[in-house]
PDB file of C-alpha atoms in Angstrom:
ATOM      1  CA  UNK A   1      77.194 131.944  76.669  1.00 52.00           C
ATOM      2  CA  UNK A   2      77.914 128.629  78.357  1.00 60.00           C
ATOM      3  CA  UNK A   3      75.136 126.125  78.841  1.00 73.00           C
ATOM      4  CA  UNK A   4      74.357 125.109  82.384  1.00 73.00           C
ATOM      5  CA  UNK A   5      75.646 121.528  82.177  1.00 74.00           C
ATOM      6  CA  UNK A   6      78.979 122.659  80.720  1.00 90.00           C
ATOM      7  CA  UNK A   7      79.339 125.251  83.468  1.00 94.00           C
ATOM      8  CA  UNK A   8      79.150 122.542  86.102  1.00 94.00           C
ATOM      9  CA  UNK A   9      82.083 120.691  84.530  1.00 95.00           C
ATOM     10  CA  UNK A  10      84.242 123.581  85.772  1.00 97.00           C
ATOM     11  CA  UNK A  11      83.608 122.433  89.354  1.00 97.00           C
ATOM     12  CA  UNK A  12      85.851 119.555  90.407  1.00 96.00           C
ATOM     13  CA  UNK A  13      86.279 117.497  93.555  1.00 94.00           C
ATOM     14  CA  UNK A  14      89.572 115.700  94.015  1.00 93.00           C
ATOM     15  CA  UNK A  15      90.280 113.586  97.098  1.00 92.00           C
ATOM     16  CA  UNK A  16      93.217 115.036  98.982  1.00 92.00           C
ATOM     17  CA  UNK A  17      92.921 118.482  97.407  1.00 93.00           C
ATOM     18  CA  UNK A  18      91.396 121.144  99.658  1.00 94.00           C
ATOM     19  CA  UNK A  19      89.951 118.403 101.832  1.00 93.00           C
ATOM     20  CA  UNK A  20      87.892 117.068  98.929  1.00 93.00           C
ATOM     21  CA  UNK A  21      85.884 120.285  98.789  1.00 95.00           C
ATOM     22  CA  UNK A  22      84.569 121.526  95.435  1.00 96.00           C
ATOM     23  CA  UNK A  23      87.161 123.604  93.579  1.00 97.00           C
ATOM     24  CA  UNK A  24      87.338 125.396  90.266  1.00 97.00           C
ATOM     25  CA  UNK A  25      88.870 123.477  87.344  1.00 96.00           C
ATOM     26  CA  UNK A  26      91.201 121.443  89.535  1.00 94.00           C
ATOM     27  CA  UNK A  27      92.844 124.541  90.987  1.00 96.00           C
ATOM     28  CA  UNK A  28      93.095 125.151  94.704  1.00 95.00           C
ATOM     29  CA  UNK A  29      90.434 127.827  94.548  1.00 97.00           C
ATOM     30  CA  UNK A  30      87.420 126.573  96.483  1.00 97.00           C
ATOM     31  CA  UNK A  31      83.871 127.274  95.407  1.00 97.00           C
ATOM     32  CA  UNK A  32      83.106 128.418  98.958  1.00 97.00           C
ATOM     33  CA  UNK A  33      85.857 131.041  98.786  1.00 97.00           C
ATOM     34  CA  UNK A  34      84.326 132.594  95.681  1.00 98.00           C
ATOM     35  CA  UNK A  35      80.807 132.447  97.101  1.00 98.00           C
ATOM     36  CA  UNK A  36      81.902 134.063 100.365  1.00 98.00           C
ATOM     37  CA  UNK A  37      83.619 136.868  98.484  1.00 98.00           C
ATOM     38  CA  UNK A  38      80.477 137.497  96.452  1.00 98.00           C
ATOM     39  CA  UNK A  39      78.425 137.507  99.682  1.00 97.00           C
ATOM     40  CA  UNK A  40      80.802 140.136 101.067  1.00 98.00           C
ATOM     41  CA  UNK A  41      80.021 142.370  98.055  1.00 98.00           C
ATOM     42  CA  UNK A  42      83.328 141.755  96.303  1.00 98.00           C
ATOM     43  CA  UNK A  43      82.564 142.281  92.626  1.00 97.00           C
ATOM     44  CA  UNK A  44      83.212 139.628  90.012  1.00 97.00           C
ATOM     45  CA  UNK A  45      85.695 142.024  88.396  1.00 98.00           C
ATOM     46  CA  UNK A  46      87.656 142.276  91.657  1.00 98.00           C
ATOM     47  CA  UNK A  47      87.672 138.504  92.078  1.00 98.00           C
ATOM     48  CA  UNK A  48      88.970 138.051  88.537  1.00 98.00           C
ATOM     49  CA  UNK A  49      91.644 140.642  89.213  1.00 97.00           C
ATOM     50  CA  UNK A  50      92.718 138.903  92.438  1.00 96.00           C
ATOM     51  CA  UNK A  51      92.700 135.447  90.806  1.00 96.00           C
ATOM     52  CA  UNK A  52      94.088 135.891  87.268  1.00 96.00           C
ATOM     53  CA  UNK A  53      93.648 132.176  86.480  1.00 96.00           C
ATOM     54  CA  UNK A  54      89.879 132.457  86.881  1.00 97.00           C
ATOM     55  CA  UNK A  55      87.494 133.166  84.032  1.00 97.00           C
ATOM     56  CA  UNK A  56      84.058 134.799  84.253  1.00 97.00           C
ATOM     57  CA  UNK A  57      82.429 131.429  83.559  1.00 97.00           C
ATOM     58  CA  UNK A  58      84.114 130.043  86.688  1.00 98.00           C
ATOM     59  CA  UNK A  59      82.190 132.513  88.840  1.00 97.00           C
ATOM     60  CA  UNK A  60      78.969 131.604  87.022  1.00 97.00           C
ATOM     61  CA  UNK A  61      79.750 127.940  87.680  1.00 97.00           C
ATOM     62  CA  UNK A  62      80.134 128.615  91.414  1.00 97.00           C
ATOM     63  CA  UNK A  63      76.751 130.324  91.517  1.00 96.00           C
ATOM     64  CA  UNK A  64      75.069 127.545  89.567  1.00 95.00           C
ATOM     65  CA  UNK A  65      76.710 124.898  91.776  1.00 95.00           C
ATOM     66  CA  UNK A  66      75.375 126.649  94.893  1.00 95.00           C
ATOM     67  CA  UNK A  67      71.920 127.044  93.369  1.00 93.00           C
ATOM     68  CA  UNK A  68      71.752 123.352  92.536  1.00 91.00           C
ATOM     69  CA  UNK A  69      72.835 122.438  96.084  1.00 87.00           C
ATOM     70  CA  UNK A  70      70.000 124.442  97.600  1.00 86.00           C
ATOM     71  CA  UNK A  71      67.251 123.165  95.323  1.00 77.00           C
ATOM     72  CA  UNK A  72      65.442 120.928  97.823  1.00 74.00           C
ATOM     73  CA  UNK A  73      62.213 119.109  97.045  1.00 76.00           C
ATOM     74  CA  UNK A  74      59.147 121.021  98.144  1.00 76.00           C
ATOM     75  CA  UNK A  75      57.290 119.486 101.058  1.00 75.00           C
ATOM     76  CA  UNK A  76      53.518 119.694 101.156  1.00 77.00           C
ATOM     77  CA  UNK A  77      51.296 119.234 104.175  1.00 68.00           C
TER      78      UNK A  77
END
């Protein structure tokens, strides 16, 4: 199993590619595309079938990337 920090190295941002949006391993497959498919109940197996260049760890990396982006500091009153 991949460690969390190594999973995040699968997410790349390159100026001029996909508008600078986060992609998977330098390919033109955006993290948001994978996340939206998962939200629409497309299974990981179907995604991997539709995108043969992807690996299961790429989908894990997308989920971890999203989780890290939504981890906001807790505000107390």
